[in-house]
Amino acid sequence: MRVPPTNSPSPSTPLATTPPPDVLDACGAELSAVPPHERELFELRLRRWWPDLVGALADVYPEPVQVALASATLAARTFASRDTDLKRHDLKRSLEPDWFQRPDVVGYAAYADRFAGSRAPDPPGDVTEGDRVAPQQVPLRAICDRIGHLEDLGVRYLHLLPLLQPRPGDDDGGYAVMDYRTVRPDLGTIDDLQDLTRRLRDRGISLCLDLVLNHVAREHDWAVRARAGEERYRRYFHVYADRTEPDEWSRTLPDVFPDFAPGSFTWDDELEAWVWTTFNSWQWDLAWDNPDVFVEMADVVCFLANLGVEVLRLDAIAFLWKRMGTNCQNQPEVHAITQAMHAITRIACPSTLFKAEAIVGPHDLVSYLGQGSRHAKVSDLAYHNSLMVQIWSMLATRDVRLGVQALRAIPPVPTTTAWITYARCHDDIGWAIDDGDAAAVGLSGHEHRMFLSDFYSGRFPGSFARGLVFQHNEETGDRRISGSLASLAGVAEALENDDRWRLDDAVARVLLVHAVILGWGGIPVLWSGDEVGSLGDPHWADVADQAQDNRWVHRPALDWDVVAAAHESSESSWSSRVFSGLRRLVRARQGLPHLHAALAAEPAQTPDLGILSVMRRHPTGPMLGLYNVTESPRLVPGWWLQGRGLDASSLVDAITGAPPELDGAGAIRMSRYAALWLTDSR
Ligand code: GLC
Ligand code: GLC
């Protein structure tokens, strides 16, 4: 049993800024079969990233040089076995390091089987016989036949939800991995996965996969060996003989799944001990203070990168490091570990990007893209959880004040990184609203969070939303929310009431939400089904292992009949209106250099508190995004625009290609839930 260190070790001798001879020798041995010019390239990269690697490791481990030696050797082995095709891709990316920041990149996230299950009927659009999905095809192969749909949405980044071998039974949607080197058999094989990355790359699409690195399944080999009593593997986990320490830790630990997995520790009979389990009892947290865990996981990273996986989603990254007396999230060591891991990929497989899944409060978020000495050295991408939460909050209150306050308080991010902007994903929505931000606009954080839960579960009188409460925490009152974008935005409620007008509003809301995420900057990631306003899966509770987890309500199989109908240009159904509106936004975005992620988004209020304004300044001129978050027509006065250096009479809306509508006094008229992306036509 060990107590993780509470202070970072500081080495007594200063660290060398160049790799010592034994490191160069060890790498040289791995690279003996590699041509001299490639060996030289490797060495240049090693020298370039060595200080980042060893420096970060020194903030975490007592013997940083040893860990760096193991890491560099691993990097050399990875480089030596990397496909020529991928090495070429690495060089290509080095010529366009900002590819993921550009406005022509749209993301899409889906479960492989729910997106391209073998049940899927014919693909939409003009298809030739060869394009048809054979019923016997496994999902990883069938996806290749669905690329047309993705291309139509401008998708250049595809996140497939966990597809590596999970534990049997409930597996938290694949987030309980039993084997990182095998694909879940019903989805395909490792060869299928490699083939998929190749085919996607040929079509200009990068594949993102989850790297579940906070925990492994209880059935993973490391956990099996720990249970069998192997000391080396017991040290991969946080293991306690009795409740003394777990009780101490628990005093400050929040409950992630209070409903179905209360507490953060689980007694295991075979282990004859308590083990740290932040999430479910069968997801065992790894002991990241053990350098062996770091090297093992680095090996997994390199393995996936060499299959052609280009973006790794660092799942639940906030939880990696445990520190007594804290909530054990967002500890500084998390960022040091990410920096070291990042350096390894820069040396071995530099086109690999990291995406932080840190669903944390606004003030902890920016560190994941690098602040202070880690500026631009950690993840390349991070979920903009605050933007997502504030979008839903603005829609519920028809007021942008809290959103503007919270979003303005977020410090600028490194210009080489990008946010992932999103409205929905496979998870629930937790109301990550900072009490200080709420107080600054005269609200109680707690009460506002309670209101949002009431509103989005449909309890609040007059609410347009039809979500479900996920994980009611009796102690704190927290209630997170599940539900598809369309049901949270009012489509379900309008259909329930058979009300055409309300349906119009709901569709406009769905498009407004998308306009905000597409008009912010960064990679907007569409959640599968939302592109056609899917209401979710009505049968989610019928599957035994899923019945207690209502996040499955918003993880439906994509209905290709609906997609096919939406592709026809008819505007009749809400699905086709959502789809065509979304496509219009994607097209408009592609032509707006202002949306490059290196530039900052500057949110502001307008005189009308129902309108959000987002300014983006580009050398060619500004872009002003205006969003009416209410169901009534609103005005943006000409004098207010002038104060921002804009002349209403020379503005053009990039979404429609037409000038905005002005009233007699020169104010811009905004219809209900309208979005405008204005640039100066002069
Ligand atoms: C991440 C995933 C979520 C999962 C959790 C535990 O937050 O997005 O679905 O339950 O990690 O792995
Ligand atoms: C917790 C985690 C978040 C995850 C969610 C899954 O909120 O902080 O990372 O998405 O659980 O429900």
XYZ file of C-alpha atoms and ligand atoms in Angstrom:
706
model
C 0.000 0.000 0.000
C 1.361 3.367 -0.923
C 0.346 6.916 -0.393
C 0.838 8.910 -3.572
C 3.375 11.690 -3.061
C 1.857 14.990 -2.136
C 4.841 17.019 -3.278
C 6.520 16.868 -6.636
C 10.006 15.453 -6.264
C 12.763 17.848 -7.214
C 15.908 16.230 -8.571
C 19.083 17.321 -6.838
C 21.124 17.618 -10.032
C 19.908 19.837 -12.872
C 18.496 17.927 -15.838
C 20.511 17.777 -19.035
C 18.919 19.707 -21.882
C 20.166 17.222 -24.457
C 19.645 13.466 -24.425
C 22.542 11.746 -22.629
C 24.689 9.221 -24.569
C 22.983 6.137 -23.102
C 19.627 7.398 -24.418
C 21.082 8.010 -27.870
C 22.648 4.538 -27.829
C 19.430 2.842 -26.752
C 17.489 4.636 -29.499
C 20.217 3.890 -32.042
C 19.868 0.183 -31.306
C 16.123 0.341 -32.011
C 16.744 2.210 -35.253
C 19.436 -0.033 -36.721
C 17.229 -1.131 -39.636
C 16.051 2.410 -40.431
C 17.703 4.356 -43.316
C 20.243 7.019 -42.204
C 18.150 10.053 -43.215
C 15.240 8.790 -41.119
C 17.549 8.092 -38.207
C 18.734 11.664 -38.465
C 15.157 12.931 -38.502
C 14.410 10.905 -35.376
C 17.431 12.271 -33.584
C 16.492 15.839 -34.476
C 13.035 15.288 -33.016
C 14.450 13.612 -29.933
C 16.765 16.562 -29.295
C 13.950 19.017 -29.930
C 11.545 17.402 -27.458
C 13.953 15.997 -24.865
C 13.720 18.995 -22.489
C 9.912 18.833 -22.623
C 9.939 15.129 -21.927
C 12.413 14.940 -19.104
C 11.337 18.271 -17.635
C 7.726 17.133 -17.323
C 8.699 13.725 -15.959
C 10.786 15.467 -13.294
C 7.612 17.132 -12.034
C 6.072 13.738 -11.379
C 8.596 10.954 -10.841
C 11.653 10.700 -8.587
C 13.800 9.150 -11.375
C 12.838 11.207 -14.427
C 15.862 10.339 -16.543
C 15.162 6.639 -16.239
C 11.551 7.111 -17.278
C 12.685 9.360 -20.133
C 15.117 6.670 -21.270
C 12.319 4.093 -21.367
C 10.092 6.616 -23.169
C 12.695 7.542 -25.781
C 13.425 3.880 -26.472
C 9.728 3.281 -26.941
C 9.563 6.278 -29.277
C 12.427 4.870 -31.345
C 10.770 1.442 -31.553
C 7.513 3.089 -32.606
C 9.213 5.189 -35.266
C 11.107 2.162 -36.601
C 7.894 0.214 -37.128
C 5.778 3.122 -38.356
C 4.323 2.743 -41.870
C 5.951 4.772 -44.621
C 2.531 6.121 -45.402
C 2.174 7.456 -41.852
C 5.674 8.893 -41.857
C 4.730 10.764 -45.000
C 1.581 11.937 -43.257
C 3.694 13.173 -40.325
C 5.726 15.305 -42.726
C 2.609 16.542 -44.470
C 1.138 17.626 -41.149
C 4.382 19.377 -40.242
C 3.758 21.576 -43.301
C 0.221 22.363 -42.149
C 0.427 22.165 -38.356
C -2.709 24.280 -38.090
C -4.888 21.911 -40.125
C -7.231 21.197 -37.224
C -7.668 24.904 -36.481
C -9.001 25.769 -39.891
C -12.618 26.701 -40.560
C -13.068 23.930 -43.106
C -12.743 21.264 -40.415
C -15.959 19.900 -38.967
C -16.051 16.940 -36.590
C -18.533 14.121 -36.161
C -18.849 11.647 -33.290
C -20.635 8.304 -33.343
C -20.635 4.711 -32.159
C -19.328 2.594 -35.036
C -22.209 0.114 -34.847
C -24.907 2.697 -34.265
C -23.612 4.755 -37.170
C -22.988 1.963 -39.644
C -24.520 -1.151 -38.157
C -25.110 -4.000 -40.537
C -28.842 -3.391 -40.124
C -28.416 -0.149 -42.018
C -30.337 0.123 -45.282
C -28.918 1.599 -48.467
C -26.861 4.741 -48.191
C -28.427 7.980 -49.362
C -27.698 9.930 -52.488
C -26.448 8.597 -55.780
C -25.007 5.207 -55.065
C -23.575 2.644 -57.350
C -23.852 -1.067 -56.626
C -20.311 -1.091 -55.277
C -21.217 1.486 -52.618
C -23.990 -0.557 -51.073
C -23.471 -1.837 -47.566
C -23.409 -5.598 -47.625
C -25.505 -6.908 -44.719
C -22.723 -9.185 -43.538
C -20.244 -6.323 -43.265
C -18.859 -5.501 -39.835
C -19.323 -1.856 -38.810
C -15.669 -0.858 -39.203
C -15.868 -1.896 -42.854
C -19.368 -0.542 -43.394
C -18.280 2.936 -42.267
C -16.287 3.259 -45.470
C -19.564 3.161 -47.381
C -20.969 5.982 -45.318
C -18.205 8.483 -45.918
C -20.339 10.344 -48.467
C -22.741 11.436 -45.733
C -19.833 12.717 -43.648
C -18.314 14.557 -46.580
C -21.622 16.226 -47.220
C -21.371 17.725 -43.747
C -17.790 18.858 -44.289
C -16.475 16.290 -41.807
C -12.684 16.058 -41.601
C -12.472 14.560 -38.133
C -14.358 11.456 -37.036
C -14.524 10.360 -33.406
C -15.641 6.766 -33.062
C -16.680 6.005 -29.516
C -14.797 3.215 -27.668
C -14.271 0.224 -29.910
C -11.467 -1.647 -28.195
C -12.232 -4.907 -26.397
C -14.344 -4.055 -23.335
C -15.157 -6.284 -20.355
C -18.118 -8.636 -20.726
C -21.493 -7.340 -19.498
C -21.960 -3.697 -18.602
C -18.932 -1.818 -19.908
C -19.932 1.854 -19.525
C -20.373 2.252 -23.269
C -16.942 0.721 -23.886
C -15.120 2.840 -21.294
C -14.095 -0.288 -19.360
C -11.346 -1.618 -21.610
C -10.090 -5.137 -21.153
C -7.593 -5.155 -24.013
C -6.225 -2.068 -25.754
C -4.802 -4.126 -28.593
C -7.964 -5.903 -29.747
C -11.067 -4.503 -31.400
C -14.481 -5.518 -30.021
C -15.089 -8.580 -32.202
C -18.545 -7.659 -33.496
C -17.152 -4.343 -34.775
C -14.230 -5.784 -36.719
C -10.559 -6.519 -36.218
C -7.374 -4.542 -35.726
C -6.751 -4.950 -39.461
C -10.173 -3.460 -40.203
C -9.335 -0.552 -37.947
C -6.022 0.056 -39.663
C -7.689 -0.212 -43.041
C -10.358 2.262 -41.941
C -7.803 4.866 -40.841
C -6.102 4.486 -44.225
C -9.321 4.905 -46.176
C -10.435 7.858 -44.109
C -7.032 9.493 -44.513
C -7.316 9.107 -48.284
C -10.575 11.050 -48.090
C -9.074 13.746 -45.857
C -10.690 12.535 -42.625
C -8.700 11.986 -39.416
C -9.826 9.296 -37.011
C -10.121 10.030 -33.301
C -10.319 7.210 -30.754
C -10.672 7.187 -27.027
C -7.654 6.544 -24.889
C -9.208 5.409 -21.636
C -6.274 6.113 -19.380
C -7.708 6.808 -15.962
C -8.887 3.253 -15.461
C -8.967 -0.247 -16.915
C -11.622 -2.917 -16.657
C -11.381 -5.286 -13.699
C -10.890 -7.974 -16.373
C -7.842 -6.286 -17.955
C -4.693 -8.401 -17.712
C -3.062 -5.948 -15.270
C -6.020 -6.227 -12.914
C -6.182 -10.007 -13.364
C -2.536 -10.288 -12.374
C -3.004 -7.908 -9.475
C -5.802 -10.149 -8.229
C -3.562 -13.174 -8.676
C -1.208 -11.524 -6.203
C 1.570 -10.304 -8.515
C 3.157 -7.452 -6.608
C 4.216 -5.575 -9.762
C 0.590 -5.366 -10.905
C -0.904 -4.587 -7.506
C 1.243 -1.476 -7.764
C -0.614 -0.474 -10.961
C -3.671 0.311 -8.836
C -4.561 2.139 -5.654
C -4.963 -0.788 -3.266
C -5.827 -0.528 0.429
C -5.981 -3.317 3.041
C -8.687 -1.645 5.082
C -10.993 1.362 5.074
C -8.638 3.726 6.914
C -7.237 5.466 3.868
C -10.293 5.161 1.626
C -12.261 6.869 4.397
C -9.721 9.645 4.587
C -9.719 10.187 0.837
C -13.495 9.970 0.629
C -13.924 13.028 2.814
C -13.162 15.299 -0.138
C -14.121 13.114 -3.108
C -17.268 13.925 -5.074
C -19.415 11.074 -6.369
C -19.411 10.718 -10.148
C -22.118 8.080 -10.375
C -23.997 8.421 -7.070
C -26.979 6.461 -8.429
C -25.444 3.278 -9.707
C -21.895 3.372 -8.348
C -21.798 5.328 -5.087
C -18.421 5.896 -3.457
C -14.940 5.799 -4.992
C -13.607 2.529 -3.581
C -14.639 -1.080 -4.085
C -13.841 -4.130 -1.970
C -12.549 -6.956 -4.133
C -12.594 -10.456 -2.649
C -9.870 -11.807 -4.912
C -7.630 -8.826 -4.389
C -8.479 -9.054 -0.695
C -8.369 -5.303 -0.578
C -10.123 -2.074 -1.405
C -9.338 -0.629 -4.797
C -9.891 2.905 -6.100
C -12.830 3.002 -8.541
C -13.859 6.560 -9.367
C -16.507 5.458 -11.858
C -18.067 1.979 -11.755
C -16.887 -0.762 -9.377
C -15.382 -2.643 -12.354
C -13.386 0.364 -13.639
C -10.145 0.302 -11.634
C -8.258 3.595 -11.470
C -4.624 3.314 -12.492
C -1.898 4.498 -10.122
C -0.244 7.134 -12.274
C 2.337 7.851 -9.599
C 3.865 4.530 -10.655
C 6.158 5.231 -13.647
C 5.502 1.714 -14.985
C 1.901 2.765 -15.600
C 3.138 5.788 -17.548
C 5.364 3.666 -19.785
C 2.646 1.037 -20.342
C 0.133 3.675 -21.384
C 2.687 5.415 -23.601
C 3.066 2.069 -25.328
C -0.694 1.940 -25.931
C -0.579 5.486 -27.322
C 2.189 4.500 -29.757
C 0.360 1.327 -30.757
C -2.797 3.249 -31.664
C -0.838 5.992 -33.415
C 0.884 3.398 -35.571
C -2.506 2.063 -36.644
C -3.143 5.512 -38.067
C -5.311 6.884 -35.276
C -4.578 10.593 -35.464
C -6.404 12.064 -32.488
C -6.517 10.494 -29.046
C -9.329 11.541 -26.752
C -7.847 11.499 -23.273
C -10.837 10.134 -21.426
C -11.579 11.423 -17.930
C -8.079 12.937 -17.869
C -8.958 15.264 -14.988
C -9.035 12.310 -12.576
C -5.541 10.819 -13.120
C -3.741 12.244 -10.139
C -4.843 11.800 -6.531
C -3.969 14.306 -3.829
C -5.210 13.977 -0.270
C -7.533 16.731 0.851
C -8.622 17.641 -2.680
C -11.367 16.451 -5.011
C -8.593 14.621 -6.907
C -9.313 16.388 -10.169
C -7.244 18.856 -12.203
C -4.071 18.291 -10.170
C -0.932 19.871 -11.725
C 0.653 16.432 -12.238
C -2.078 15.632 -14.776
C -0.641 18.323 -17.021
C 2.940 17.195 -16.477
C 1.970 13.649 -17.461
C 0.204 14.926 -20.573
C 3.217 17.040 -21.525
C 5.551 14.045 -21.243
C 3.192 11.856 -23.262
C 2.817 14.622 -25.850
C 6.597 14.863 -26.194
C 6.785 11.111 -26.889
C 4.295 11.435 -29.749
C 6.121 14.461 -31.126
C 9.259 12.357 -31.348
C 7.757 9.105 -32.621
C 4.530 9.910 -34.469
C 4.198 13.689 -34.640
C 0.905 13.911 -36.518
C -0.796 12.537 -33.386
C -2.977 15.028 -31.533
C -4.327 14.902 -28.004
C -7.819 15.951 -27.077
C -8.522 16.472 -23.383
C -11.841 15.265 -22.099
C -11.883 17.381 -18.971
C -15.481 18.121 -18.158
C -14.569 20.570 -15.440
C -15.424 24.074 -14.317
C -14.434 27.034 -16.506
C -11.492 28.021 -14.324
C -9.810 24.641 -14.544
C -10.359 24.162 -18.259
C -7.611 26.197 -19.928
C -4.756 24.336 -18.200
C -5.577 21.373 -20.408
C -4.431 23.397 -23.434
C -1.447 24.659 -21.495
C -0.959 27.605 -19.213
C 2.186 29.146 -17.761
C 5.266 26.994 -18.316
C 3.148 24.360 -20.058
C 1.794 26.832 -22.598
C 0.941 24.842 -25.766
C 2.746 21.756 -24.489
C -0.143 19.579 -23.376
C -3.344 18.754 -25.282
C -3.934 20.230 -28.725
C -7.685 20.107 -28.314
C -10.088 20.282 -25.387
C -13.853 20.130 -25.045
C -15.363 23.563 -24.502
C -17.649 22.320 -21.793
C -18.392 25.845 -20.573
C -19.638 27.000 -23.941
C -21.902 23.952 -24.169
C -23.363 24.558 -20.711
C -23.832 28.277 -21.344
C -25.617 27.700 -24.648
C -28.255 25.618 -22.858
C -28.410 28.104 -20.011
C -28.973 31.042 -22.388
C -31.758 29.206 -24.194
C -33.531 28.438 -20.934
C -33.281 31.982 -19.533
C -33.507 33.900 -22.829
C -30.747 36.010 -21.350
C -27.057 36.067 -22.267
C -25.604 37.796 -19.195
C -24.311 34.744 -17.330
C -22.978 33.224 -20.542
C -21.067 36.362 -21.452
C -19.712 36.716 -17.917
C -18.544 33.096 -17.749
C -17.120 32.913 -21.258
C -15.262 36.204 -20.959
C -13.655 35.013 -17.736
C -11.912 32.178 -19.542
C -8.328 33.200 -20.315
C -7.127 33.063 -23.924
C -5.850 29.684 -25.049
C -2.525 29.058 -26.833
C -2.827 30.060 -30.490
C -1.674 26.617 -31.626
C -4.590 24.832 -29.951
C -8.304 24.604 -30.576
C -11.489 24.071 -28.660
C -13.831 21.265 -29.471
C -17.164 23.054 -29.588
C -20.238 20.897 -29.197
C -23.839 21.003 -28.144
C -24.356 17.342 -27.293
C -22.208 14.243 -27.009
C -22.722 10.702 -25.736
C -22.631 11.927 -22.127
C -25.030 13.737 -19.878
C -24.871 17.488 -19.292
C -23.577 18.551 -15.878
C -24.248 22.188 -14.985
C -20.642 23.296 -14.595
C -21.490 26.841 -13.613
C -19.088 28.679 -11.404
C -20.622 30.243 -8.277
C -18.475 33.354 -8.722
C -19.627 33.873 -12.301
C -23.233 33.427 -11.210
C -22.815 35.884 -8.333
C -21.278 38.451 -10.687
C -24.591 38.642 -12.532
C -26.741 38.473 -9.419
C -27.571 34.767 -9.496
C -27.052 31.992 -6.996
C -24.973 29.292 -8.677
C -26.764 26.542 -6.792
C -30.229 27.856 -7.544
C -29.431 28.402 -11.186
C -28.159 24.834 -11.496
C -31.376 23.613 -9.841
C -33.384 25.709 -12.291
C -31.539 24.294 -15.312
C -32.190 20.742 -14.109
C -35.873 21.546 -13.641
C -36.011 23.219 -17.026
C -34.274 20.528 -19.050
C -36.098 17.660 -17.353
C -39.297 19.391 -18.456
C -40.486 20.025 -14.903
C -40.318 23.787 -15.057
C -43.674 25.229 -16.160
C -43.613 26.183 -19.830
C -40.311 24.383 -20.504
C -39.786 23.286 -24.086
C -37.319 20.559 -23.056
C -37.922 16.851 -22.548
C -34.725 15.540 -20.937
C -34.186 12.944 -18.218
C -32.496 13.378 -14.861
C -29.162 11.540 -14.739
C -27.491 10.815 -11.372
C -29.481 12.741 -8.810
C -27.005 13.463 -6.029
C -29.111 13.736 -2.886
C -26.281 15.338 -0.941
C -25.576 18.245 -3.278
C -28.912 18.406 -5.093
C -27.051 18.055 -8.412
C -29.093 16.532 -11.193
C -27.342 16.061 -14.538
C -29.394 15.784 -17.718
C -29.642 13.209 -20.504
C -31.526 13.703 -23.748
C -30.940 14.292 -27.426
C -30.328 17.773 -28.756
C -33.703 17.802 -30.500
C -35.625 16.798 -27.392
C -33.762 19.312 -25.230
C -34.375 22.017 -27.846
C -38.143 21.473 -28.013
C -38.834 19.160 -30.938
C -40.304 16.408 -28.743
C -42.492 18.851 -26.854
C -43.808 20.441 -30.071
C -44.662 17.032 -31.519
C -46.329 16.033 -28.259
C -48.569 19.097 -28.535
C -48.932 18.709 -32.275
C -48.045 22.390 -32.576
C -46.540 23.553 -35.870
C -45.452 26.920 -34.520
C -43.657 25.403 -31.611
C -42.005 22.972 -34.000
C -40.750 25.907 -36.066
C -39.238 27.395 -32.925
C -37.678 24.084 -31.973
C -36.056 23.655 -35.379
C -34.799 27.231 -35.203
C -33.338 26.495 -31.770
C -31.545 23.389 -33.045
C -30.024 25.467 -35.835
C -29.165 28.341 -33.512
C -27.272 25.995 -31.218
C -25.352 24.684 -34.221
C -24.684 28.216 -35.454
C -23.073 29.079 -32.112
C -20.792 26.033 -32.105
C -19.899 26.441 -35.780
C -19.377 30.183 -35.381
C -17.137 30.069 -32.329
C -13.811 28.807 -33.696
C -12.250 25.394 -33.079
C -13.566 22.046 -34.248
C -17.346 21.905 -34.026
C -18.223 18.270 -33.373
C -21.661 17.070 -34.425
C -23.150 14.245 -32.420
C -24.516 11.485 -34.646
C -28.244 11.868 -35.144
C -28.287 15.574 -34.331
C -27.715 16.404 -37.988
C -31.262 15.159 -38.634
C -32.741 16.197 -35.294
C -33.003 12.667 -33.906
C -35.151 12.418 -30.791
C -33.042 9.599 -29.386
C -33.657 5.940 -28.767
C -37.142 5.204 -27.393
C -36.090 1.637 -26.567
C -32.908 2.457 -24.671
C -34.142 0.840 -21.450
C -34.925 -2.502 -23.085
C -31.292 -3.622 -23.016
C -30.569 -5.119 -19.608
C -27.015 -3.775 -19.207
C -28.102 -0.282 -20.175
C -31.407 0.082 -18.396
C -30.022 1.912 -15.368
C -27.979 4.378 -17.434
C -30.263 6.794 -19.260
C -27.392 8.318 -21.245
C -28.415 5.586 -23.719
C -31.502 7.603 -24.579
C -29.365 9.961 -26.642
C -27.192 7.304 -28.257
C -29.564 6.033 -30.988
C -28.676 4.100 -34.105
C -28.611 6.548 -36.986
C -31.770 6.085 -39.031
C -30.546 5.983 -42.628
C -34.076 6.269 -43.997
C -34.384 9.615 -42.281
C -30.912 10.578 -43.508
C -31.818 9.587 -47.061
C -35.010 11.651 -46.905
C -33.099 14.611 -45.463
C -30.642 14.468 -48.340
C -33.517 15.084 -50.748
C -33.883 18.809 -50.789
C -37.520 18.837 -49.585
C -38.039 21.127 -46.601
C -41.093 19.277 -45.343
C -39.946 17.383 -42.263
C -38.108 18.816 -39.292
C -35.246 16.436 -40.031
C -34.668 17.795 -43.494
C -34.981 21.364 -42.262
C -32.339 20.689 -39.638
C -30.105 18.912 -42.124
C -30.301 21.529 -44.859
C -29.884 24.369 -42.363
C -26.842 22.674 -40.917
C -25.325 22.146 -44.334
C -25.818 25.835 -45.099
C -23.921 26.716 -41.913
C -21.092 24.324 -42.765
C -20.735 25.792 -46.259
C -20.719 29.352 -44.938
C -18.129 28.456 -42.338
C -15.734 27.055 -44.901
C -15.397 30.517 -46.471
C -14.725 32.427 -43.259
C -11.025 32.784 -42.387
C -12.193 34.598 -39.234
C -13.085 31.211 -37.794
C -9.487 29.974 -37.690
C -8.935 28.763 -34.128
C -5.764 30.811 -33.665
C -7.990 33.872 -33.303
C -9.956 34.529 -30.153
C -13.728 34.666 -29.770
C -14.842 37.783 -27.874
C -18.331 37.322 -26.490
C -20.301 40.396 -25.428
C -23.775 41.578 -24.559
C -25.732 43.813 -26.840
C -28.200 46.382 -25.479
C -30.804 43.631 -25.822
C -29.976 40.911 -23.294
C -31.549 38.293 -25.519
C -28.811 38.669 -28.106
C -25.358 37.192 -27.806
C -22.606 38.835 -29.790
C -19.323 37.125 -30.629
C -16.611 39.171 -32.302
C -13.695 37.571 -34.143
C -10.979 39.870 -35.450
C -9.070 38.806 -38.520
C -6.499 40.842 -40.492
C -9.002 41.061 -43.357
C -11.612 42.587 -41.075
C -13.914 41.592 -38.240
C -16.643 38.991 -38.136
C -19.542 39.587 -35.815
C -21.733 36.650 -34.840
C -25.152 37.682 -33.513
C -27.465 35.132 -31.933
C -31.019 35.748 -30.784
C -31.581 33.260 -27.958
C -35.276 34.112 -27.656
C -38.521 33.339 -29.474
C -39.293 36.985 -30.186
C -37.931 39.394 -32.810
C -35.155 41.636 -31.524
C -33.080 44.626 -32.679
C -29.388 45.425 -32.651
C -29.057 49.221 -32.819
C -26.900 50.897 -35.454
C -25.141 53.039 -32.804
C -24.061 49.916 -30.966
C -22.568 48.494 -34.153
C -20.805 51.791 -34.818
C -19.266 51.598 -31.363
C -17.664 48.370 -32.569
C -16.385 50.003 -35.740
C -19.122 48.457 -37.907
C -21.453 50.134 -40.319
C -24.769 48.294 -40.542
C -25.288 49.339 -44.158
C -22.161 47.607 -45.425
C -22.560 44.297 -43.597
C -23.282 40.972 -45.245
C -24.476 37.816 -43.533
C -22.254 34.921 -44.592
C -24.990 32.366 -43.860
C -27.471 33.737 -46.398
C -25.059 35.775 -48.513
C -27.448 38.751 -48.162
C -27.262 41.990 -46.171
C -29.064 41.858 -42.803
C -32.534 43.377 -42.639
C -32.464 46.926 -41.211
C -35.277 48.947 -39.674
C -35.884 52.637 -40.434
C -33.409 53.710 -37.750
C -30.607 51.540 -39.109
C -30.910 48.778 -36.512
C -30.509 45.132 -37.510
C -33.717 43.174 -37.189
C -33.253 39.683 -35.846
C -36.094 37.237 -36.148
C -36.777 34.626 -33.449
C -33.727 32.435 -32.821
C -31.890 34.004 -35.754
C -28.142 33.703 -36.215
C -26.117 36.151 -38.313
C -22.453 35.872 -39.246
C -21.685 39.415 -40.360
C -18.627 40.588 -42.223
C -17.957 43.916 -43.868
C -18.599 43.912 -47.598
C -16.484 47.010 -48.313
C -15.798 9.785 -19.755
C -16.779 9.237 -20.769
C -17.960 8.672 -20.063
C -17.499 7.610 -19.118
C -16.401 8.125 -18.196
C -15.705 6.989 -17.510
O -16.303 10.840 -19.060
O -17.135 10.242 -21.661
O -18.898 8.175 -20.970
O -18.582 7.175 -18.365
O -15.400 8.799 -18.886
O -14.840 6.349 -18.399
C -18.310 12.933 -14.903
C -17.010 13.234 -15.469
C -17.109 13.470 -16.933
C -17.946 12.417 -17.615
C -19.211 12.106 -16.903
C -19.866 10.885 -17.435
O -19.099 14.059 -14.981
O -16.458 14.387 -14.897
O -15.816 13.435 -17.446
O -18.303 12.899 -18.858
O -18.933 11.869 -15.574
O -21.218 10.868 -17.083
